[in-house]
mmCIF file of C-alpha atoms in Angstrom:
data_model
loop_
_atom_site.group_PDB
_atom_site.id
_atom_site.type_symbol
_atom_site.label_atom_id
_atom_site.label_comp_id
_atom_site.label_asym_id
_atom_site.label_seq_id
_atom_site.Cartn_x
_atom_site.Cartn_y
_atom_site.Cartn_z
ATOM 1 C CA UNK A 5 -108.393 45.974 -84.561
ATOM 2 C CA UNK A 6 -109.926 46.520 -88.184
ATOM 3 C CA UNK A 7 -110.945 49.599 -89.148
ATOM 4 C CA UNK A 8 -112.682 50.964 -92.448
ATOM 5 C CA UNK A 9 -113.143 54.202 -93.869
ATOM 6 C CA UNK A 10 -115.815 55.050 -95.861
ATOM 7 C CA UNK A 11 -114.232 58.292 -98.422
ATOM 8 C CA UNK A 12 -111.024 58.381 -99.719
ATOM 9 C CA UNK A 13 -110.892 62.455 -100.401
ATOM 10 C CA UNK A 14 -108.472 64.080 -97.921
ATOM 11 C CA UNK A 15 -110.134 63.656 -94.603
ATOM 12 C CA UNK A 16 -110.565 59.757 -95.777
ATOM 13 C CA UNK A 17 -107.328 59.373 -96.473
ATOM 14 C CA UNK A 18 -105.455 61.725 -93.511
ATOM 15 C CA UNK A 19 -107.628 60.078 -90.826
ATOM 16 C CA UNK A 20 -106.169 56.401 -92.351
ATOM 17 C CA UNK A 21 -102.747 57.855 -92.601
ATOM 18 C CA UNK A 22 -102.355 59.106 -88.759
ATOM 19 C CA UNK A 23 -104.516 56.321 -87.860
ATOM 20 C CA UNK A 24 -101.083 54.105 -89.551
ATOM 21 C CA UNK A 25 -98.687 56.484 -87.781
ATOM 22 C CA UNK A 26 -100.072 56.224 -84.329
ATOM 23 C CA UNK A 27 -100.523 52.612 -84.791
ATOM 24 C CA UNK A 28 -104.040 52.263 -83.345
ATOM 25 C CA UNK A 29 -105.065 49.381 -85.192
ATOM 26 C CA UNK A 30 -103.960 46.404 -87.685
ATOM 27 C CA UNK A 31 -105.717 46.883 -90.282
ATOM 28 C CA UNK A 32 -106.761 49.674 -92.464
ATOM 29 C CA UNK A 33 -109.540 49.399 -95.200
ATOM 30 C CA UNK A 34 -110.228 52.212 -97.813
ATOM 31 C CA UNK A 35 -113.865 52.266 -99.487
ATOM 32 C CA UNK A 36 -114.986 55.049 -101.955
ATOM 33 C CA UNK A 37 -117.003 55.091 -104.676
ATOM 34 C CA UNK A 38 -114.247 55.465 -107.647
ATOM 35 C CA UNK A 39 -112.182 52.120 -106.692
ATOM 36 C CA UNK A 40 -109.189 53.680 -108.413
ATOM 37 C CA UNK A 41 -108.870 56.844 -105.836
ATOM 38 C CA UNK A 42 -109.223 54.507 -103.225
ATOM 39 C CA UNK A 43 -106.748 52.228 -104.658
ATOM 40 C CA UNK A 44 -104.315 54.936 -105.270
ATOM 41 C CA UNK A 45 -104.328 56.586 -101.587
ATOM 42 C CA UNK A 46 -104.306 52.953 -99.532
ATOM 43 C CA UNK A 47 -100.822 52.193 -101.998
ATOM 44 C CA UNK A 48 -99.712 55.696 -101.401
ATOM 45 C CA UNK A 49 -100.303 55.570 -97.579
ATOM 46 C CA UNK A 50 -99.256 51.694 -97.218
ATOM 47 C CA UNK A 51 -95.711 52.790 -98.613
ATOM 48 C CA UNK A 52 -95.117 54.885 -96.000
ATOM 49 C CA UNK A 53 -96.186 52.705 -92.788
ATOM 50 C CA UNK A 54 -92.514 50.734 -92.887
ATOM 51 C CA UNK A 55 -91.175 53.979 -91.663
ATOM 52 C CA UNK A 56 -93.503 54.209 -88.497
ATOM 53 C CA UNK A 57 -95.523 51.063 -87.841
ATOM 54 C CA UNK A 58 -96.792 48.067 -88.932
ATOM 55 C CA UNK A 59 -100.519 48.981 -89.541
ATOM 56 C CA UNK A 60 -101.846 47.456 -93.253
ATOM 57 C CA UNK A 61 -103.631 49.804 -94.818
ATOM 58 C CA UNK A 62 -105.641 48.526 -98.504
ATOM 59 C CA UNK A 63 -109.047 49.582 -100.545
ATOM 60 C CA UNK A 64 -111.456 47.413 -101.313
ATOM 61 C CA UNK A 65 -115.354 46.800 -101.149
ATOM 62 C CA UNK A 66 -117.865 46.894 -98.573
ATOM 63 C CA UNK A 67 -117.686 43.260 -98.476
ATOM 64 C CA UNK A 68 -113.554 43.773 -97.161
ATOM 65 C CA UNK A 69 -115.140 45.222 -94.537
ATOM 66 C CA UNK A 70 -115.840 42.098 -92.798
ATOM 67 C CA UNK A 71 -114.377 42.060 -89.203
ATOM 68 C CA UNK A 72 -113.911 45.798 -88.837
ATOM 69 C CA UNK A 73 -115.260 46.621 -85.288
ATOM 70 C CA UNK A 74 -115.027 50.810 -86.202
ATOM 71 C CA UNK A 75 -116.170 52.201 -89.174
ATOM 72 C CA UNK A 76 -115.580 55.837 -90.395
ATOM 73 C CA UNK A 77 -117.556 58.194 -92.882
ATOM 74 C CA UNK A 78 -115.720 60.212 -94.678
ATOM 75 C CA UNK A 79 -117.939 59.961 -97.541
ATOM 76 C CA UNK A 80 -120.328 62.754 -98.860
ATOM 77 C CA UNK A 81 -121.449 65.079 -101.925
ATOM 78 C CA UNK A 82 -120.224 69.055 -101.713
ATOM 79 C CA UNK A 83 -122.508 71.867 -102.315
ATOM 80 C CA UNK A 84 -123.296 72.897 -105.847
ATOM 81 C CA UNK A 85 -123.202 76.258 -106.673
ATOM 82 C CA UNK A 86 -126.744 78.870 -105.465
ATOM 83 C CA UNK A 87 -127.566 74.798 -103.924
ATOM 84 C CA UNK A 88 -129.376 76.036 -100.222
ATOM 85 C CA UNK A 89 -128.086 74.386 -97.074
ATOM 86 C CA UNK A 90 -131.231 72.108 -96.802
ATOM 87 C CA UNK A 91 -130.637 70.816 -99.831
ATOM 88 C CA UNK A 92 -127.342 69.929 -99.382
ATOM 89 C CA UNK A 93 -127.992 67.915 -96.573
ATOM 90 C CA UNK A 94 -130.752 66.319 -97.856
ATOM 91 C CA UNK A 95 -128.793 64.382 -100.836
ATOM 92 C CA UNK A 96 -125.905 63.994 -98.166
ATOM 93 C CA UNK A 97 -129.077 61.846 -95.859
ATOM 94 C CA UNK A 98 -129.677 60.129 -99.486
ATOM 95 C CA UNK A 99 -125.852 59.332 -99.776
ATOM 96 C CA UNK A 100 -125.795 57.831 -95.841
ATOM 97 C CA UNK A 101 -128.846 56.126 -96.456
ATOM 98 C CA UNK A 102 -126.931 53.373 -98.994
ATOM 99 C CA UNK A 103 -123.355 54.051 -97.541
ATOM 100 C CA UNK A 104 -125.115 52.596 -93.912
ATOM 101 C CA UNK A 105 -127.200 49.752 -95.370
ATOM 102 C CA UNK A 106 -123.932 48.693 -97.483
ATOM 103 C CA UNK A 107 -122.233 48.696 -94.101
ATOM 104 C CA UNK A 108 -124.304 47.592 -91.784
ATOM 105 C CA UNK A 109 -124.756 44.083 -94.326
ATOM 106 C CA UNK A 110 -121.536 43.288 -93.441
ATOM 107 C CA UNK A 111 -120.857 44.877 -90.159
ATOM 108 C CA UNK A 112 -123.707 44.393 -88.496
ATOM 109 C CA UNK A 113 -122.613 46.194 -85.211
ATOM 110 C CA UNK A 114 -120.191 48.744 -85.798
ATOM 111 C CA UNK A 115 -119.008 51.669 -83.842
ATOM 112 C CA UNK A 116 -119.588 54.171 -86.690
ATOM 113 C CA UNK A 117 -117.531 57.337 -86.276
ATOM 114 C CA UNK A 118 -119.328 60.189 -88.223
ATOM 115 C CA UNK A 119 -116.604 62.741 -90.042
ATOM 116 C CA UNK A 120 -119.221 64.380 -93.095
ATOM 117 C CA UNK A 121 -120.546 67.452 -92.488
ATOM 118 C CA UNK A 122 -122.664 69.196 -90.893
ATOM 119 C CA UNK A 123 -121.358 66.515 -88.571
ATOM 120 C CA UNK A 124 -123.653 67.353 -85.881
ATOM 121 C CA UNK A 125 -127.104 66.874 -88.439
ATOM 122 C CA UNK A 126 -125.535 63.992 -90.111
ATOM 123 C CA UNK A 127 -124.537 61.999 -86.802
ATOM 124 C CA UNK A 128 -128.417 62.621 -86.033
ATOM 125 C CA UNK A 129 -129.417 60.810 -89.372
ATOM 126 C CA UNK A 130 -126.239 58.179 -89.414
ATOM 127 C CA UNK A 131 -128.391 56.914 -85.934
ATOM 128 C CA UNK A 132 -131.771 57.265 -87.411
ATOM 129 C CA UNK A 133 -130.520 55.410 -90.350
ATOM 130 C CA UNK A 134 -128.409 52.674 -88.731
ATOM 131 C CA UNK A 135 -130.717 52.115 -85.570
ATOM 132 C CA UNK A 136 -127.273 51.674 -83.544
ATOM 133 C CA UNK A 137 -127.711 52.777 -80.061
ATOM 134 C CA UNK A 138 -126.691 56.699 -79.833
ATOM 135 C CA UNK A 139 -123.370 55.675 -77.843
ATOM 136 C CA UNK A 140 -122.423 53.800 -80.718
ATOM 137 C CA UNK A 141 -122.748 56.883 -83.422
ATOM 138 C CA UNK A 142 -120.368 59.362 -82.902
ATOM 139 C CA UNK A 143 -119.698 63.212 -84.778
ATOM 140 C CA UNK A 144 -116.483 64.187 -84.405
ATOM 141 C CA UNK A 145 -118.086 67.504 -83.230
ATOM 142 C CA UNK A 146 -115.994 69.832 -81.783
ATOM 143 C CA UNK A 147 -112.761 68.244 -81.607
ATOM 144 C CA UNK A 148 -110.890 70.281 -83.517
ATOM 145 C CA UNK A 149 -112.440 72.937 -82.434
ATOM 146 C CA UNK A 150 -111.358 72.437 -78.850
ATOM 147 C CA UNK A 151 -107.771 71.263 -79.890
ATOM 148 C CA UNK A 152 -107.946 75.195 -81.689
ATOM 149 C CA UNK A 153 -109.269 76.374 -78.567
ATOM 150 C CA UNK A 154 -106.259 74.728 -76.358
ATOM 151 C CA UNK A 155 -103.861 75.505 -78.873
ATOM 152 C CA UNK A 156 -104.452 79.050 -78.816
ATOM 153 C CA UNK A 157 -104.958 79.619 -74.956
ATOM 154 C CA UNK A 158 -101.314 77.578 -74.656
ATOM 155 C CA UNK A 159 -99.773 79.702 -76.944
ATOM 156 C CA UNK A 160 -100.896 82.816 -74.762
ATOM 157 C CA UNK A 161 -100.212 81.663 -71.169
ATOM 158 C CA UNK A 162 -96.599 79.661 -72.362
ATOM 159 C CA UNK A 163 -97.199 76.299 -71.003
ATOM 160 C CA UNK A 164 -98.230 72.974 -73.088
ATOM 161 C CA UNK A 165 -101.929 72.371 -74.812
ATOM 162 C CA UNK A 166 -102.167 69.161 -72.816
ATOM 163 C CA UNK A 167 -101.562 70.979 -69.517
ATOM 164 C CA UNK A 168 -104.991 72.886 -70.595
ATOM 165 C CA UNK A 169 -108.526 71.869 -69.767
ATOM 166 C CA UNK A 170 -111.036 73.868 -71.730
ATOM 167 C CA UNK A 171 -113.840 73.033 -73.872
ATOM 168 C CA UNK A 172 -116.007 73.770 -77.095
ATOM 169 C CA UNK A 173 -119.944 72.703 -77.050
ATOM 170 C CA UNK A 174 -122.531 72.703 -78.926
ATOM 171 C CA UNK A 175 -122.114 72.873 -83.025
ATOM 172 C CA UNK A 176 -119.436 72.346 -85.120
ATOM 173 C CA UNK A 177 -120.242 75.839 -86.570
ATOM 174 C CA UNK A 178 -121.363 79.084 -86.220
ATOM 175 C CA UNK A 179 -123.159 78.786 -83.070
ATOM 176 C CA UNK A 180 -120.643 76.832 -81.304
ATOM 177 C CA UNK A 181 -120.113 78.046 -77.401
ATOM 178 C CA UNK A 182 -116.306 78.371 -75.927
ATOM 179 C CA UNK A 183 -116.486 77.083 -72.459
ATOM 180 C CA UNK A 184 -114.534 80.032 -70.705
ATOM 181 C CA UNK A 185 -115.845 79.922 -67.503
ATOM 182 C CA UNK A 186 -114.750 75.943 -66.759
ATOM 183 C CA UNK A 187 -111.451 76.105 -68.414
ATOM 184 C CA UNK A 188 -108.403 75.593 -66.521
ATOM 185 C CA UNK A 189 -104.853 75.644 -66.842
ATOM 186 C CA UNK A 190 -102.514 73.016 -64.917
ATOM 187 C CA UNK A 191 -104.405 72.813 -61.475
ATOM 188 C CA UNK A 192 -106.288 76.556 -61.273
ATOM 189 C CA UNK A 193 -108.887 77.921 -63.115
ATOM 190 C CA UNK A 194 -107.846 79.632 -66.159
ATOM 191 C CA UNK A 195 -107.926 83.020 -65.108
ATOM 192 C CA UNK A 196 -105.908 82.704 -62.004
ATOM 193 C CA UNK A 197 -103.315 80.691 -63.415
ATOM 194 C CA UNK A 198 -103.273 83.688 -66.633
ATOM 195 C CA UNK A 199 -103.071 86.847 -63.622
ATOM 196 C CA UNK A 200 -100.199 84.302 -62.277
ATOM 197 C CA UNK A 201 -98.299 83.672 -65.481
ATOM 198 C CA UNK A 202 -98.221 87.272 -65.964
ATOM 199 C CA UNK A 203 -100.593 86.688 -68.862
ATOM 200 C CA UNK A 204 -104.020 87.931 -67.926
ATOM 201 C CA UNK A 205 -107.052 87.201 -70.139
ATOM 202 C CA UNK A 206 -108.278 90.317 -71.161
ATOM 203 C CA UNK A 207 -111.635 91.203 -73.059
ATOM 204 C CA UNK A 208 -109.108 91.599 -75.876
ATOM 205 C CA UNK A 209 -107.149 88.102 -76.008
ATOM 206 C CA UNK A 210 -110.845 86.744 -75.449
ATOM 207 C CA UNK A 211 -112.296 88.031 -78.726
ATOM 208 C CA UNK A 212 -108.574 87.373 -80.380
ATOM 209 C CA UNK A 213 -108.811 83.593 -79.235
ATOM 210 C CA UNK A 214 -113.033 82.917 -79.645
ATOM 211 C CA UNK A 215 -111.939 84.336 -83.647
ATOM 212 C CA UNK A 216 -109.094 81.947 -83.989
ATOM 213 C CA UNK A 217 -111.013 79.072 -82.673
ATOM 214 C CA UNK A 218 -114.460 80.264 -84.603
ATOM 215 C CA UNK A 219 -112.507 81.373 -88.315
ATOM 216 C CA UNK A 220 -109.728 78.576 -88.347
ATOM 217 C CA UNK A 221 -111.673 76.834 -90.775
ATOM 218 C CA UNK A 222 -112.759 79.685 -93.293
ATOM 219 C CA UNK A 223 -108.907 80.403 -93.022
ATOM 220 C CA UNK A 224 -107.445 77.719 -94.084
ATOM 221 C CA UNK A 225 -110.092 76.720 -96.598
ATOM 222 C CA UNK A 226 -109.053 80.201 -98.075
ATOM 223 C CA UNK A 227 -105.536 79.644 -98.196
ATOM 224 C CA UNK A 228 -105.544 76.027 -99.674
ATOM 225 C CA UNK A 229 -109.429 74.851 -100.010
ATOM 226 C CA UNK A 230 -109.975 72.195 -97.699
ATOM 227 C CA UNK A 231 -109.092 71.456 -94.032
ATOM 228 C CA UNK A 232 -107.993 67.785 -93.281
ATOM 229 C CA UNK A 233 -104.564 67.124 -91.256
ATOM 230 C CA UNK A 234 -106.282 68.367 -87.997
ATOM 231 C CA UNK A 235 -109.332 66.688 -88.189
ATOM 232 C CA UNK A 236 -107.681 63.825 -89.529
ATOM 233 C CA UNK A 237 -105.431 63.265 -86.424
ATOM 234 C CA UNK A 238 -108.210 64.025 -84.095
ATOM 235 C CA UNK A 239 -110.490 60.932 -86.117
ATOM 236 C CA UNK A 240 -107.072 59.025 -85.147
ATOM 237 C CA UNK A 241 -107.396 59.982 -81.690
ATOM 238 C CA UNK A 242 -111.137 58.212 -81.473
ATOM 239 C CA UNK A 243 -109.640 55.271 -82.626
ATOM 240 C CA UNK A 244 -107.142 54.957 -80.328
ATOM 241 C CA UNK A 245 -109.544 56.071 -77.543
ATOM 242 C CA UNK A 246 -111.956 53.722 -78.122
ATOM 243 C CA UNK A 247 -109.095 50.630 -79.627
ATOM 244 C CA UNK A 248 -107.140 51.049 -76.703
ATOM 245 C CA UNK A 249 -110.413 51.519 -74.002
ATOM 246 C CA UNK A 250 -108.674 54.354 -72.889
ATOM 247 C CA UNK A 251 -111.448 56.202 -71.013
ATOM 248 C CA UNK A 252 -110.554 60.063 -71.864
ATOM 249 C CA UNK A 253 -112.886 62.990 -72.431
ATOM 250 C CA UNK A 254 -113.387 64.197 -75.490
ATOM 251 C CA UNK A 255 -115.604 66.737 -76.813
ATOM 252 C CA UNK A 256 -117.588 64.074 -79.367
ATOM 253 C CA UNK A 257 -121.089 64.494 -80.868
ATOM 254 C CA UNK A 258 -123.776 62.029 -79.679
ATOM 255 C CA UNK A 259 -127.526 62.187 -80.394
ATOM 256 C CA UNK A 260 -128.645 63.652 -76.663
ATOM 257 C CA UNK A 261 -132.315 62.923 -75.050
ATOM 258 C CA UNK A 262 -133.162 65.696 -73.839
ATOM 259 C CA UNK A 263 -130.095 65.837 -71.987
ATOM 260 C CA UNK A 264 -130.428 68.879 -69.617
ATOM 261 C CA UNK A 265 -134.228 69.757 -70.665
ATOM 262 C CA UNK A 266 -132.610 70.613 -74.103
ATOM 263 C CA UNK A 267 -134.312 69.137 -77.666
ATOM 264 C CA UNK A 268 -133.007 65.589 -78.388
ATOM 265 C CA UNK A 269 -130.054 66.098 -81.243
ATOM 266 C CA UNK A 270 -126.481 65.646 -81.671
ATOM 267 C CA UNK A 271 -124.322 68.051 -80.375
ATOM 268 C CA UNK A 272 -120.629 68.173 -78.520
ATOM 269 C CA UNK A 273 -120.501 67.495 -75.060
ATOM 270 C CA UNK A 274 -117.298 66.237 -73.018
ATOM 271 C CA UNK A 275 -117.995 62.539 -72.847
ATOM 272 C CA UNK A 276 -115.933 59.639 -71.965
ATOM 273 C CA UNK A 277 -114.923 57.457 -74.866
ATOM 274 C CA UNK A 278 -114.083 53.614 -74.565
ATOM 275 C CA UNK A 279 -114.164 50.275 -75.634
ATOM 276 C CA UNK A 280 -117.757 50.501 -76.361
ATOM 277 C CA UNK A 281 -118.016 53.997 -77.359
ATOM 278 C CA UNK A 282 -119.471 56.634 -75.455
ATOM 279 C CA UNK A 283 -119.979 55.708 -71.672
ATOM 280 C CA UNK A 284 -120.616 58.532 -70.317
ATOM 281 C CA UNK A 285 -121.838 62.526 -70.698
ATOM 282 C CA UNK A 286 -120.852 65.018 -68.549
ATOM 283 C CA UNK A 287 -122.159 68.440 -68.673
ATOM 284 C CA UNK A 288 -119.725 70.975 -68.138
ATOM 285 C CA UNK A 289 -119.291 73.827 -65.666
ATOM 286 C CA UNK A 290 -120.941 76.478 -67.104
ATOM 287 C CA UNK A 291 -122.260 80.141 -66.681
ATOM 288 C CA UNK A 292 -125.857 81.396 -67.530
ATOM 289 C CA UNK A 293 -124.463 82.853 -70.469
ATOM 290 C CA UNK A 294 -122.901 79.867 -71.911
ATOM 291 C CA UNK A 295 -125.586 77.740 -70.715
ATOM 292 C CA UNK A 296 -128.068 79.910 -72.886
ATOM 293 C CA UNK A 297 -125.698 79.552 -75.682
ATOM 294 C CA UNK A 298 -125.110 76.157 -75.824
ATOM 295 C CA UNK A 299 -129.349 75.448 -75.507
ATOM 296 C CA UNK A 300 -129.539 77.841 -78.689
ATOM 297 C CA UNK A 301 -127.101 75.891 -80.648
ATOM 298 C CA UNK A 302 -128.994 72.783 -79.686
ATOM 299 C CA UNK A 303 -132.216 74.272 -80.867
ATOM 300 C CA UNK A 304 -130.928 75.688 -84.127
ATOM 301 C CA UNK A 305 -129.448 71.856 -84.766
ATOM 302 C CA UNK A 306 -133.319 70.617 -84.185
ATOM 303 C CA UNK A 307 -134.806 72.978 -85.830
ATOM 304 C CA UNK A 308 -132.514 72.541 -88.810
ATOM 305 C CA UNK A 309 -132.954 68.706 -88.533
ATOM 306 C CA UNK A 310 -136.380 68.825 -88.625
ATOM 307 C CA UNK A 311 -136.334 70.440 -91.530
ATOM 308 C CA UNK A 312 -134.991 68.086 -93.999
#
């Protein structure tokens, strides 16, 4: 399979790096609007596929796009300084609006995988823009949220993140909703397996772990301004779940109808990835509270959608 990324910066470049490592597809094309970055990270990356795989990975045009069945953007313009949130977005819908009709010119049905943020608001517009059918327009959403989310719980009860089954809805963002009351560890629900690990989840691991997963980002941003190895690998991981028609659940953001009785906008949900992108949507077990949560983050995407 062919894929091309749209963005060279770091999440551009990561996501076509891991995407190499792991193998997931043949071909790897680099697009960004200075030729020379591009150039420079596909040569940089290329060198080092010998070592794992034999994925090609180049720069190049839209029109060396031809063929590729997935297509990434990476792309985007960052926030200038006292520049509101609205605004923001709105020159990032500008920026979509030529990156998509470039695209879609030579790919005329592409799985587009949506990586800019706010991912939720811009997967919205990337299928407003495109007119693709919502399962083929997909925000990497929470993924990295609920890898955090997994990652933390594992390190707490001692056993593997894969042998954990817990989500993150809603927003990539501040009003994002941890799925406690679903979650479960092995075979049991996650509290019984904690009390029988001799690792109980206490009011004060709760708020210790919801932090973790909610402040990763501001964290690392601090520490070396920018996150990308994460969400690169977990771009990688759509590939490869959609390449390989694998059929897993991932927590991916698709533009919803009214999915529920809440507002039609995109916003994480477990759904089942394959060969022709999202298949299915399953709403989670949750509580009241959660529930309530996760329809306020929904509402607070529409209402900031709507106001652009």
């Amino acid at each position: 399979m062919k894929i091309g990324i749209i963005g060279a910066g770091m999440v551009g470049s990561t996501a076509a790096y891991a995407i190499g490592l792991l193998e997931v597809a043949h071909s790897v094309v680099l697009v960004d609007l200075d030729p020379s970055m591009s150039r420079a990270q596909a040569e940089d990356i290329n060198h080092g596929m010998p070592f794992a795989s034999t994925t090609r990975v180049t720069s190049g045009g839209y029109e060396d796009l031809d063929g590729a069945e997935i297509i990434i953007l990476a792309a985007g313009v960052g926030q200038k300084p006292g520049e509101s949130r609205l605004s923001l977005l709105s020159r990032n819908a500008a920026v979509f609006q030529n990156v998509i009709d470039a695209v879609l010119a030579v790919v005329p049905d592409p799985i587009l995988l949506i990586a800019s943020n706010p991912v939720d608001i811009m997967t919205s517009i990337a299928c407003q823009l495109s007119g693709l059918p919502p399962h083929r327009v997909i925000g990497s959403g929470t993924i990295l949220d609920t890898a955090r989310f997994r990652s933390l719980l594992s390190q707490h009860l001692g056993i593997a993140p894969l042998s954990i089954h817990a989500y993150v809805l809603g927003e990539h963002g501040d009003s994002e909703v941890l799925a406690w009351s679903g979650a479960r560890a092995g075979n049991m629900p996650l509290d019984a397996f904690a009390a029988y690990a001799g690792a109980p989840i206490t009011g004060d691991v709760r708020t210790r772990i919801d932090d973790g997963v909610r402040n990763a980002a501001y964290s690392i941003i601090a520490g070396k301004g920018a996150t990308y190895y994460g969400i690169g690998a977990g771009l990688a991981q759509l590939v490869s779940a959609i390449a390989r028609d694998k059929r897993i659940v991932m927590s991916v953001s698709t533009e919803t109808n009214g999915f529920d009785g809440f507002p039609k906008i995109a916003y994480s949900l477990p759904r089942v990835l394959g060969r022709s992108g999202v298949e299915l949507d399953l709403m989670p077990d949750v509580d009241a509270e959660e529930r309530s949560a996760l329809e306020r983050s929904a509402i607070l995407l529409r209402e900031t959608a709507d106001a652009i």
